[in-house]
mmCIF file of C-alpha atoms in Angstrom:
data_model
loop_
_atom_site.group_PDB
_atom_site.id
_atom_site.type_symbol
_atom_site.label_atom_id
_atom_site.label_comp_id
_atom_site.label_asym_id
_atom_site.label_seq_id
_atom_site.Cartn_x
_atom_site.Cartn_y
_atom_site.Cartn_z
ATOM 1 C CA ASP A 742 13.316 -21.667 -44.203
ATOM 2 C CA ALA A 743 10.470 -21.154 -41.701
ATOM 3 C CA SER A 744 10.217 -17.834 -39.818
ATOM 4 C CA HIS A 745 7.768 -16.014 -37.529
ATOM 5 C CA ILE A 746 6.879 -19.369 -35.944
ATOM 6 C CA VAL A 747 3.996 -19.032 -33.437
ATOM 7 C CA LEU A 748 2.222 -21.587 -31.274
ATOM 8 C CA SER A 749 -1.563 -21.576 -30.935
ATOM 9 C CA PHE A 750 -3.197 -20.876 -27.535
ATOM 10 C CA GLY A 751 -4.131 -24.548 -27.287
ATOM 11 C CA ALA A 752 -0.509 -25.553 -28.013
ATOM 12 C CA ASP A 753 -1.724 -28.010 -30.667
ATOM 13 C CA ARG A 754 -0.832 -26.096 -33.851
ATOM 14 C CA ILE A 755 1.841 -23.808 -35.208
ATOM 15 C CA ALA A 756 1.838 -21.181 -37.914
ATOM 16 C CA PHE A 757 4.884 -19.890 -39.764
ATOM 17 C CA ALA A 758 6.085 -17.984 -42.809
ATOM 18 C CA ARG A 759 8.191 -19.492 -45.590
ATOM 19 C CA LYS A 760 10.137 -18.568 -48.716
ATOM 20 C CA GLY A 761 11.450 -15.263 -47.461
ATOM 21 C CA ASP A 762 8.235 -14.414 -45.585
ATOM 22 C CA THR A 763 6.173 -14.599 -48.802
ATOM 23 C CA GLU A 764 3.990 -17.557 -47.751
ATOM 24 C CA ILE A 765 1.926 -18.425 -44.648
ATOM 25 C CA TRP A 766 1.661 -22.059 -43.532
ATOM 26 C CA ALA A 767 0.045 -23.940 -40.642
ATOM 27 C CA ALA A 768 0.802 -27.379 -39.205
ATOM 28 C CA GLU A 769 0.293 -29.552 -36.157
ATOM 29 C CA ALA A 770 2.479 -28.687 -33.161
ATOM 30 C CA ASN A 771 4.882 -31.527 -34.044
ATOM 31 C CA GLY A 772 5.270 -30.180 -37.577
ATOM 32 C CA GLN A 773 3.117 -32.832 -39.204
ATOM 33 C CA ASN A 774 0.476 -32.162 -41.879
ATOM 34 C CA PRO A 775 1.712 -28.741 -43.042
ATOM 35 C CA ARG A 776 -0.843 -26.724 -45.042
ATOM 36 C CA HIS A 777 -0.162 -23.773 -47.323
ATOM 37 C CA LEU A 778 -2.636 -20.989 -46.496
ATOM 38 C CA LEU A 779 -1.600 -17.876 -48.393
ATOM 39 C CA SER A 780 0.979 -16.462 -50.814
ATOM 40 C CA GLY A 781 1.848 -12.807 -51.102
ATOM 41 C CA GLY A 782 1.745 -10.832 -54.305
ATOM 42 C CA PRO A 783 4.710 -9.178 -56.036
ATOM 43 C CA GLY A 784 6.701 -7.104 -53.544
ATOM 44 C CA GLU A 785 4.665 -8.385 -50.562
ATOM 45 C CA THR A 786 5.925 -10.086 -47.394
ATOM 46 C CA PHE A 787 4.314 -11.180 -44.126
ATOM 47 C CA GLN A 788 5.976 -9.482 -41.159
ATOM 48 C CA PHE A 789 4.069 -10.892 -38.177
ATOM 49 C CA LEU A 790 1.777 -13.801 -37.241
ATOM 50 C CA LEU A 791 -0.564 -14.268 -34.275
ATOM 51 C CA TRP A 792 -3.151 -16.947 -33.456
ATOM 52 C CA SER A 793 -6.589 -15.831 -32.304
ATOM 53 C CA PRO A 794 -7.565 -17.063 -28.816
ATOM 54 C CA GLY A 795 -9.962 -19.619 -30.352
ATOM 55 C CA GLY A 796 -7.392 -20.910 -32.812
ATOM 56 C CA ASP A 797 -9.768 -20.624 -35.772
ATOM 57 C CA ARG A 798 -7.949 -17.745 -37.477
ATOM 58 C CA LEU A 799 -4.596 -16.017 -37.771
ATOM 59 C CA LEU A 800 -3.751 -12.338 -37.555
ATOM 60 C CA PHE A 801 -0.859 -11.125 -39.713
ATOM 61 C CA GLU A 802 0.828 -8.007 -41.093
ATOM 62 C CA ARG A 803 1.145 -7.725 -44.868
ATOM 63 C CA TYR A 804 3.894 -5.366 -46.015
ATOM 64 C CA SER A 805 3.885 -4.108 -49.585
ATOM 65 C CA VAL A 806 6.816 -2.259 -51.092
ATOM 66 C CA GLY A 807 5.425 0.958 -52.488
ATOM 67 C CA ARG A 808 6.061 2.399 -55.899
ATOM 68 C CA LEU A 809 8.407 5.322 -56.337
ATOM 69 C CA SER A 810 6.622 8.584 -57.090
ATOM 70 C CA ARG A 811 8.124 11.881 -58.173
ATOM 71 C CA THR A 812 7.451 14.980 -56.067
ATOM 72 C CA VAL A 813 8.228 18.439 -57.454
ATOM 73 C CA SER A 814 9.175 21.033 -54.840
ATOM 74 C CA PRO A 815 8.749 24.816 -55.332
ATOM 75 C CA VAL A 816 11.295 26.736 -57.323
ATOM 76 C CA GLY A 817 14.413 27.370 -55.268
ATOM 77 C CA GLY A 818 17.223 29.883 -55.581
ATOM 78 C CA SER A 819 18.482 28.176 -58.729
ATOM 79 C CA GLY A 820 15.191 28.853 -60.493
ATOM 80 C CA THR A 821 14.761 25.139 -61.280
ATOM 81 C CA PRO A 822 12.056 23.044 -59.566
ATOM 82 C CA ALA A 823 13.588 20.224 -57.529
ATOM 83 C CA GLU A 824 12.350 16.660 -57.994
ATOM 84 C CA THR A 825 12.531 13.995 -55.299
ATOM 85 C CA LEU A 826 11.549 10.330 -55.295
ATOM 86 C CA GLU A 827 9.278 9.074 -52.517
ATOM 87 C CA GLN A 828 8.363 5.474 -51.753
ATOM 88 C CA GLN A 829 4.879 4.897 -50.352
ATOM 89 C CA ASP A 830 5.026 1.563 -48.530
ATOM 90 C CA ARG A 831 1.807 -0.113 -47.431
ATOM 91 C CA TRP A 832 1.001 -1.954 -44.218
ATOM 92 C CA THR A 833 -2.213 -3.944 -43.740
ATOM 93 C CA CYS A 834 -3.398 -5.856 -40.682
ATOM 94 C CA GLU A 835 -5.338 -8.887 -41.938
ATOM 95 C CA SER A 836 -7.191 -11.881 -40.516
ATOM 96 C CA ILE A 837 -7.262 -15.291 -42.203
ATOM 97 C CA ASP A 838 -9.180 -18.535 -41.589
ATOM 98 C CA SER A 839 -6.621 -21.002 -40.216
ATOM 99 C CA ARG A 840 -8.203 -23.951 -42.058
ATOM 100 C CA SER A 841 -9.260 -22.662 -45.465
ATOM 101 C CA GLY A 842 -6.879 -19.707 -45.905
ATOM 102 C CA LYS A 843 -9.791 -17.360 -46.638
ATOM 103 C CA ILE A 844 -9.153 -13.672 -45.857
ATOM 104 C CA LEU A 845 -11.727 -12.599 -43.260
ATOM 105 C CA ASP A 846 -10.799 -8.933 -42.739
ATOM 106 C CA ALA A 847 -8.192 -6.315 -43.706
ATOM 107 C CA GLU A 848 -7.453 -3.080 -41.827
ATOM 108 C CA GLU A 849 -5.467 -0.504 -43.794
ATOM 109 C CA ASN A 850 -2.587 1.571 -42.407
ATOM 110 C CA ILE A 851 -2.185 -0.460 -39.226
ATOM 111 C CA GLN A 852 1.479 -1.248 -38.645
ATOM 112 C CA PHE A 853 3.011 -3.341 -35.863
ATOM 113 C CA ASP A 854 5.452 -6.201 -35.395
ATOM 114 C CA SER A 855 3.944 -7.410 -32.128
ATOM 115 C CA ALA A 856 0.387 -7.819 -30.804
ATOM 116 C CA TYR A 857 -1.752 -9.782 -28.367
ATOM 117 C CA GLU A 858 -5.445 -10.630 -28.556
ATOM 118 C CA LEU A 859 -7.529 -11.462 -25.478
ATOM 119 C CA SER A 860 -10.385 -13.935 -25.317
ATOM 120 C CA ASP A 861 -12.923 -11.075 -25.254
ATOM 121 C CA GLY A 862 -11.640 -9.722 -28.575
ATOM 122 C CA ARG A 863 -9.503 -6.867 -27.258
ATOM 123 C CA LEU A 864 -6.358 -6.447 -29.341
ATOM 124 C CA TYR A 865 -3.246 -4.716 -27.974
ATOM 125 C CA TYR A 866 -0.338 -3.609 -30.139
ATOM 126 C CA PRO A 867 2.490 -1.035 -29.956
ATOM 127 C CA THR A 868 3.116 1.925 -32.227
ATOM 128 C CA ASN A 869 6.651 3.220 -32.543
ATOM 129 C CA GLU A 870 6.761 6.743 -33.941
ATOM 130 C CA SER A 871 9.734 8.898 -34.903
ATOM 131 C CA TYR A 872 9.894 12.689 -35.017
ATOM 132 C CA ALA A 873 13.350 13.788 -36.154
ATOM 133 C CA GLU A 874 15.616 12.380 -33.388
ATOM 134 C CA LEU A 875 12.726 11.779 -30.995
ATOM 135 C CA LYS A 876 11.238 8.290 -30.786
ATOM 136 C CA ARG A 877 8.036 7.545 -28.919
ATOM 137 C CA ALA A 878 6.366 4.214 -28.135
ATOM 138 C CA ARG A 879 2.677 3.847 -27.333
ATOM 139 C CA LEU A 880 0.365 0.982 -26.486
ATOM 140 C CA MET A 881 -2.836 0.947 -28.564
ATOM 141 C CA THR A 882 -5.980 -1.129 -28.115
ATOM 142 C CA VAL A 883 -9.074 -1.878 -30.172
ATOM 143 C CA LYS A 884 -12.031 -4.224 -29.780
ATOM 144 C CA THR A 885 -12.262 -6.808 -32.569
ATOM 145 C CA ASP A 886 -14.894 -9.240 -33.804
ATOM 146 C CA LEU A 887 -13.979 -12.682 -32.454
ATOM 147 C CA ALA A 888 -15.169 -14.447 -35.589
ATOM 148 C CA THR A 889 -13.502 -12.299 -38.248
ATOM 149 C CA GLY A 890 -10.959 -10.074 -36.467
ATOM 150 C CA ARG A 891 -12.657 -6.970 -37.876
ATOM 151 C CA PHE A 892 -11.990 -3.796 -35.900
ATOM 152 C CA LEU A 893 -15.161 -2.697 -34.101
ATOM 153 C CA GLY A 894 -13.949 0.868 -33.613
ATOM 154 C CA THR A 895 -10.978 3.159 -33.924
ATOM 155 C CA PRO A 896 -7.819 2.103 -32.040
ATOM 156 C CA THR A 897 -7.326 4.173 -28.890
ATOM 157 C CA LEU A 898 -4.348 4.943 -26.688
ATOM 158 C CA ALA A 899 -3.998 2.537 -23.769
ATOM 159 C CA ALA A 900 -0.680 3.764 -22.377
ATOM 160 C CA ASN A 901 2.408 5.820 -23.141
ATOM 161 C CA PHE A 902 5.660 3.914 -22.751
ATOM 162 C CA ASN A 903 8.672 5.736 -21.344
ATOM 163 C CA ALA A 904 10.738 4.319 -24.166
ATOM 164 C CA GLY A 905 11.624 4.768 -27.803
ATOM 165 C CA VAL A 906 10.614 1.319 -29.040
ATOM 166 C CA ALA A 907 8.184 -1.283 -27.670
ATOM 167 C CA SER A 908 7.957 -4.880 -28.881
ATOM 168 C CA SER A 909 7.047 -8.449 -27.818
ATOM 169 C CA ILE A 910 3.602 -7.525 -26.456
ATOM 170 C CA SER A 911 1.927 -10.144 -24.258
ATOM 171 C CA ALA A 912 -0.845 -10.172 -21.661
ATOM 172 C CA SER A 913 -2.121 -12.173 -18.707
ATOM 173 C CA ALA A 914 -5.007 -14.567 -19.300
ATOM 174 C CA ASP A 915 -7.474 -12.311 -17.471
ATOM 175 C CA GLY A 916 -6.393 -9.292 -19.516
ATOM 176 C CA LYS A 917 -5.522 -7.223 -16.452
ATOM 177 C CA LYS A 918 -1.802 -6.958 -17.166
ATOM 178 C CA VAL A 919 0.047 -6.266 -20.390
ATOM 179 C CA ALA A 920 3.804 -6.699 -20.773
ATOM 180 C CA ALA A 921 6.245 -5.419 -23.383
ATOM 181 C CA VAL A 922 9.959 -5.315 -24.087
ATOM 182 C CA LEU A 923 11.054 -1.659 -24.084
ATOM 183 C CA GLU A 924 14.106 -0.153 -25.732
ATOM 184 C CA ARG A 925 15.466 3.035 -24.241
ATOM 185 C CA ARG A 926 18.305 5.098 -25.603
ATOM 186 C CA THR A 927 19.518 8.214 -23.833
ATOM 187 C CA ALA A 928 22.311 10.697 -24.334
ATOM 188 C CA ASP A 929 24.467 10.852 -21.214
ATOM 189 C CA VAL A 930 27.265 13.229 -20.222
ATOM 190 C CA PHE A 931 30.864 12.011 -19.883
ATOM 191 C CA GLU A 932 34.080 13.848 -18.964
ATOM 192 C CA ALA A 933 37.697 12.991 -19.617
ATOM 193 C CA SER A 934 41.048 14.640 -19.039
ATOM 194 C CA ILE A 935 43.091 16.036 -21.934
ATOM 195 C CA ASN A 936 46.592 14.570 -21.993
ATOM 196 C CA PRO A 937 49.526 16.677 -23.263
ATOM 197 C CA VAL A 938 51.352 13.495 -24.350
ATOM 198 C CA GLY A 939 50.156 10.039 -25.261
ATOM 199 C CA PRO A 940 46.489 9.379 -26.021
ATOM 200 C CA PRO A 941 44.634 12.718 -26.433
ATOM 201 C CA LEU A 942 41.937 11.768 -23.910
ATOM 202 C CA GLY A 943 42.092 9.976 -20.623
ATOM 203 C CA ALA A 944 39.594 7.355 -19.485
ATOM 204 C CA PRO A 945 36.056 8.795 -19.719
ATOM 205 C CA ASN A 946 33.914 9.069 -16.593
ATOM 206 C CA ARG A 947 30.136 9.084 -16.723
ATOM 207 C CA VAL A 948 28.573 12.200 -15.204
ATOM 208 C CA THR A 949 24.852 11.448 -15.647
ATOM 209 C CA HIS A 950 22.965 8.155 -15.427
ATOM 210 C CA ARG A 951 19.572 7.284 -16.911
ATOM 211 C CA SER A 952 18.457 10.841 -16.595
ATOM 212 C CA GLY A 953 16.674 11.157 -19.875
ATOM 213 C CA ASN A 954 18.657 12.802 -22.640
ATOM 214 C CA ALA A 955 21.309 15.130 -21.205
ATOM 215 C CA TYR A 956 23.402 17.549 -23.266
ATOM 216 C CA PRO A 957 26.364 19.479 -21.771
ATOM 217 C CA HIS A 958 27.122 23.072 -22.762
ATOM 218 C CA ALA A 959 29.524 24.605 -20.237
ATOM 219 C CA TRP A 960 31.811 24.131 -17.253
ATOM 220 C CA THR A 961 31.607 26.141 -14.055
ATOM 221 C CA PRO A 962 34.364 28.803 -13.711
ATOM 222 C CA LEU A 963 36.202 26.564 -11.215
ATOM 223 C CA GLY A 964 35.981 23.574 -13.580
ATOM 224 C CA ASP A 965 34.451 21.354 -10.915
ATOM 225 C CA ALA A 966 30.954 20.958 -12.420
ATOM 226 C CA ILE A 967 29.158 20.812 -15.771
ATOM 227 C CA LEU A 968 26.016 22.619 -16.881
ATOM 228 C CA PHE A 969 23.601 20.601 -18.978
ATOM 229 C CA GLU A 970 19.949 20.395 -19.956
ATOM 230 C CA SER A 971 17.971 17.236 -19.371
ATOM 231 C CA GLY A 972 14.497 15.976 -20.128
ATOM 232 C CA ARG A 973 14.323 13.739 -17.053
ATOM 233 C CA SER A 974 11.199 15.720 -16.170
ATOM 234 C CA SER A 975 9.322 17.447 -18.954
ATOM 235 C CA PRO A 976 10.089 20.039 -20.187
ATOM 236 C CA ASP A 977 13.873 20.176 -20.451
ATOM 237 C CA ALA A 978 15.465 22.072 -17.552
ATOM 238 C CA ILE A 979 18.946 23.307 -16.587
ATOM 239 C CA TYR A 980 21.076 21.260 -14.170
ATOM 240 C CA GLU A 981 24.549 21.381 -12.656
ATOM 241 C CA GLN A 982 26.491 18.220 -11.881
ATOM 242 C CA LYS A 983 29.740 17.950 -9.947
ATOM 243 C CA VAL A 984 32.369 16.015 -11.864
ATOM 244 C CA THR A 985 32.345 12.896 -9.729
ATOM 245 C CA PHE A 986 31.197 9.392 -10.576
ATOM 246 C CA VAL A 987 27.451 9.081 -10.165
ATOM 247 C CA ALA A 988 26.122 5.775 -8.867
ATOM 248 C CA GLU A 989 23.900 3.724 -11.169
ATOM 249 C CA ASP A 990 20.153 4.377 -10.890
ATOM 250 C CA ARG A 991 20.854 7.735 -9.289
ATOM 251 C CA PHE A 992 20.219 10.814 -11.380
ATOM 252 C CA GLY A 993 22.633 13.243 -9.816
ATOM 253 C CA GLY A 994 22.635 16.873 -10.765
ATOM 254 C CA GLU A 995 21.209 19.908 -9.035
ATOM 255 C CA LEU A 996 18.262 21.681 -10.648
ATOM 256 C CA LEU A 997 19.181 25.291 -11.420
ATOM 257 C CA ALA A 998 16.296 26.539 -13.542
ATOM 258 C CA ARG A 999 13.006 25.299 -14.971
ATOM 259 C CA LEU A 1000 10.525 27.231 -17.126
ATOM 260 C CA PRO A 1001 7.143 26.308 -18.624
ATOM 261 C CA GLU A 1002 8.898 25.860 -21.998
ATOM 262 C CA PRO A 1003 12.056 23.770 -22.707
ATOM 263 C CA SER A 1004 15.344 25.296 -21.558
ATOM 264 C CA ALA A 1005 18.798 24.618 -23.012
ATOM 265 C CA MET A 1006 22.279 25.964 -23.907
ATOM 266 C CA ALA A 1007 23.306 27.143 -20.430
ATOM 267 C CA GLU A 1008 26.549 29.129 -20.070
ATOM 268 C CA PHE A 1009 28.177 31.187 -17.334
ATOM 269 C CA THR A 1010 28.692 34.886 -17.820
ATOM 270 C CA PRO A 1011 32.434 35.760 -17.898
ATOM 271 C CA ASP A 1012 32.326 37.141 -14.324
ATOM 272 C CA GLY A 1013 30.855 33.838 -13.094
ATOM 273 C CA LYS A 1014 27.912 35.507 -11.345
ATOM 274 C CA TRP A 1015 25.112 34.469 -13.707
ATOM 275 C CA ILE A 1016 24.024 31.535 -15.813
ATOM 276 C CA LEU A 1017 22.439 32.431 -19.147
ATOM 277 C CA PHE A 1018 20.258 29.964 -21.054
ATOM 278 C CA MET A 1019 17.725 29.818 -23.866
ATOM 279 C CA GLU A 1020 14.021 29.158 -23.571
ATOM 280 C CA PHE A 1021 12.591 27.520 -26.700
ATOM 281 C CA SER A 1022 8.958 27.511 -27.760
ATOM 282 C CA ASP A 1023 6.949 26.228 -30.737
ATOM 283 C CA ARG A 1024 4.218 28.789 -30.142
ATOM 284 C CA PRO A 1025 4.328 31.813 -32.487
ATOM 285 C CA GLN A 1026 2.985 34.114 -29.757
ATOM 286 C CA HIS A 1027 5.770 32.976 -27.400
ATOM 287 C CA PRO A 1028 9.136 33.580 -29.146
ATOM 288 C CA ASP A 1029 12.421 32.128 -27.944
ATOM 289 C CA ALA A 1030 14.115 34.161 -25.230
ATOM 290 C CA ILE A 1031 17.272 34.386 -23.117
ATOM 291 C CA TYR A 1032 16.980 34.022 -19.344
ATOM 292 C CA ARG A 1033 19.450 34.370 -16.513
ATOM 293 C CA VAL A 1034 19.645 32.815 -13.083
ATOM 294 C CA PRO A 1035 22.158 33.441 -10.245
ATOM 295 C CA ALA A 1036 25.151 31.112 -10.320
ATOM 296 C CA GLY A 1037 23.955 29.365 -7.174
ATOM 297 C CA GLY A 1038 20.403 28.975 -8.450
ATOM 298 C CA GLY A 1039 17.298 31.055 -7.936
ATOM 299 C CA ALA A 1040 14.394 32.602 -9.795
ATOM 300 C CA PRO A 1041 14.981 32.918 -13.577
ATOM 301 C CA ALA A 1042 14.592 36.402 -15.096
ATOM 302 C CA GLN A 1043 14.299 37.227 -18.780
ATOM 303 C CA VAL A 1044 17.112 39.204 -20.401
ATOM 304 C CA VAL A 1045 15.846 42.122 -22.473
ATOM 305 C CA THR A 1046 16.493 41.680 -26.208
ATOM 306 C CA LYS A 1047 15.173 43.439 -29.289
ATOM 307 C CA GLY A 1048 14.632 40.850 -32.005
ATOM 308 C CA ALA A 1049 14.141 37.125 -32.537
ATOM 309 C CA ILE A 1050 16.898 35.201 -30.760
ATOM 310 C CA ASP A 1051 19.027 32.871 -32.874
ATOM 311 C CA GLU A 1052 21.794 31.941 -30.419
ATOM 312 C CA PHE A 1053 24.294 33.337 -27.919
ATOM 313 C CA HIS A 1054 27.708 32.447 -26.527
ATOM 314 C CA CYS A 1055 29.882 33.749 -23.679
ATOM 315 C CA SER A 1056 33.629 34.013 -23.441
ATOM 316 C CA ILE A 1057 35.324 31.627 -21.022
ATOM 317 C CA SER A 1058 37.728 34.423 -20.111
ATOM 318 C CA GLY A 1059 36.880 36.347 -16.969
ATOM 319 C CA SER A 1060 37.383 39.612 -18.849
ATOM 320 C CA GLY A 1061 35.340 38.595 -21.880
ATOM 321 C CA ILE A 1062 31.787 39.348 -22.984
ATOM 322 C CA CYS A 1063 28.690 37.534 -24.229
ATOM 323 C CA VAL A 1064 27.497 37.804 -27.838
ATOM 324 C CA VAL A 1065 23.934 37.248 -29.045
ATOM 325 C CA ARG A 1066 22.711 37.011 -32.616
ATOM 326 C CA GLU A 1067 19.235 38.421 -33.284
ATOM 327 C CA THR A 1068 17.057 38.748 -36.367
ATOM 328 C CA LEU A 1069 15.343 42.115 -36.751
ATOM 329 C CA ASN A 1070 12.357 42.597 -39.046
ATOM 330 C CA ARG A 1071 12.802 39.023 -40.245
ATOM 331 C CA LYS A 1072 15.649 40.018 -42.571
ATOM 332 C CA GLN A 1073 18.452 41.763 -40.664
ATOM 333 C CA PHE A 1074 20.990 39.840 -38.566
ATOM 334 C CA VAL A 1075 22.496 41.790 -35.656
#
């Protein structure tokens, strides 16, 4: 039932977890002379193991299932305070003597499932953070004490990965190169024909490729291209892509408008002369706004509005209009 099996730098010993990751063991490389080093407490498991360069200690992640605590939220419309249960899990990066099983150091609130330690004591590990639907992977580094594994400072950012998840960290012997396995997930745009009989949709065709997240919002009046926003270059900007197959590793799409803040939700005006889109901002002094740009591209210009913009939509009919919903005085929808 061994798991998390790792070979020492000298290739003469192995370390592994047992009994559902609740115990840490060490043995010779051929599996002989196994030694029990550590057992976890109730609700604790060991999620990761790593030999130090000298082979005299092991680095591991201890995960503790947190207790459920009740949180009371403010009184809502019902007049009754709402209670929710929250679980506070605990992650600890620890160092253990590979012979005696003595704990040498413990660093609280350090979470990773992959790491690499160099012979000079530098430790590299990834952090994978989530904000709503956004995932961000970073490479962190910290200098450690070679004898105990104790952190000699605060971990600092070594690099930003263009990915959502990073794992399987490794490094060259001289410490000049670090490698990682990166996981990238992007939203791409597809189009398909609508069939009057038979299957409702025809075979889908990919419109964008590896362009960062891309979200479609409208067709051109002629139906030969799609408007979408993409974060291929920060911040999100407005693009137009002809409905033809785009070769792999080629972005495709013509840039129509880019602003200092993220842009999205592009639509054509009913007469087909303008493209309207929203500019979004997290800054209170810079409220969301509607901009327009000529159908063929050009300089964006802000559309005059009165209140805070919620959303807008345009008719696909050539004789239709556009409708915008605004909030006036923070309480009146218009």
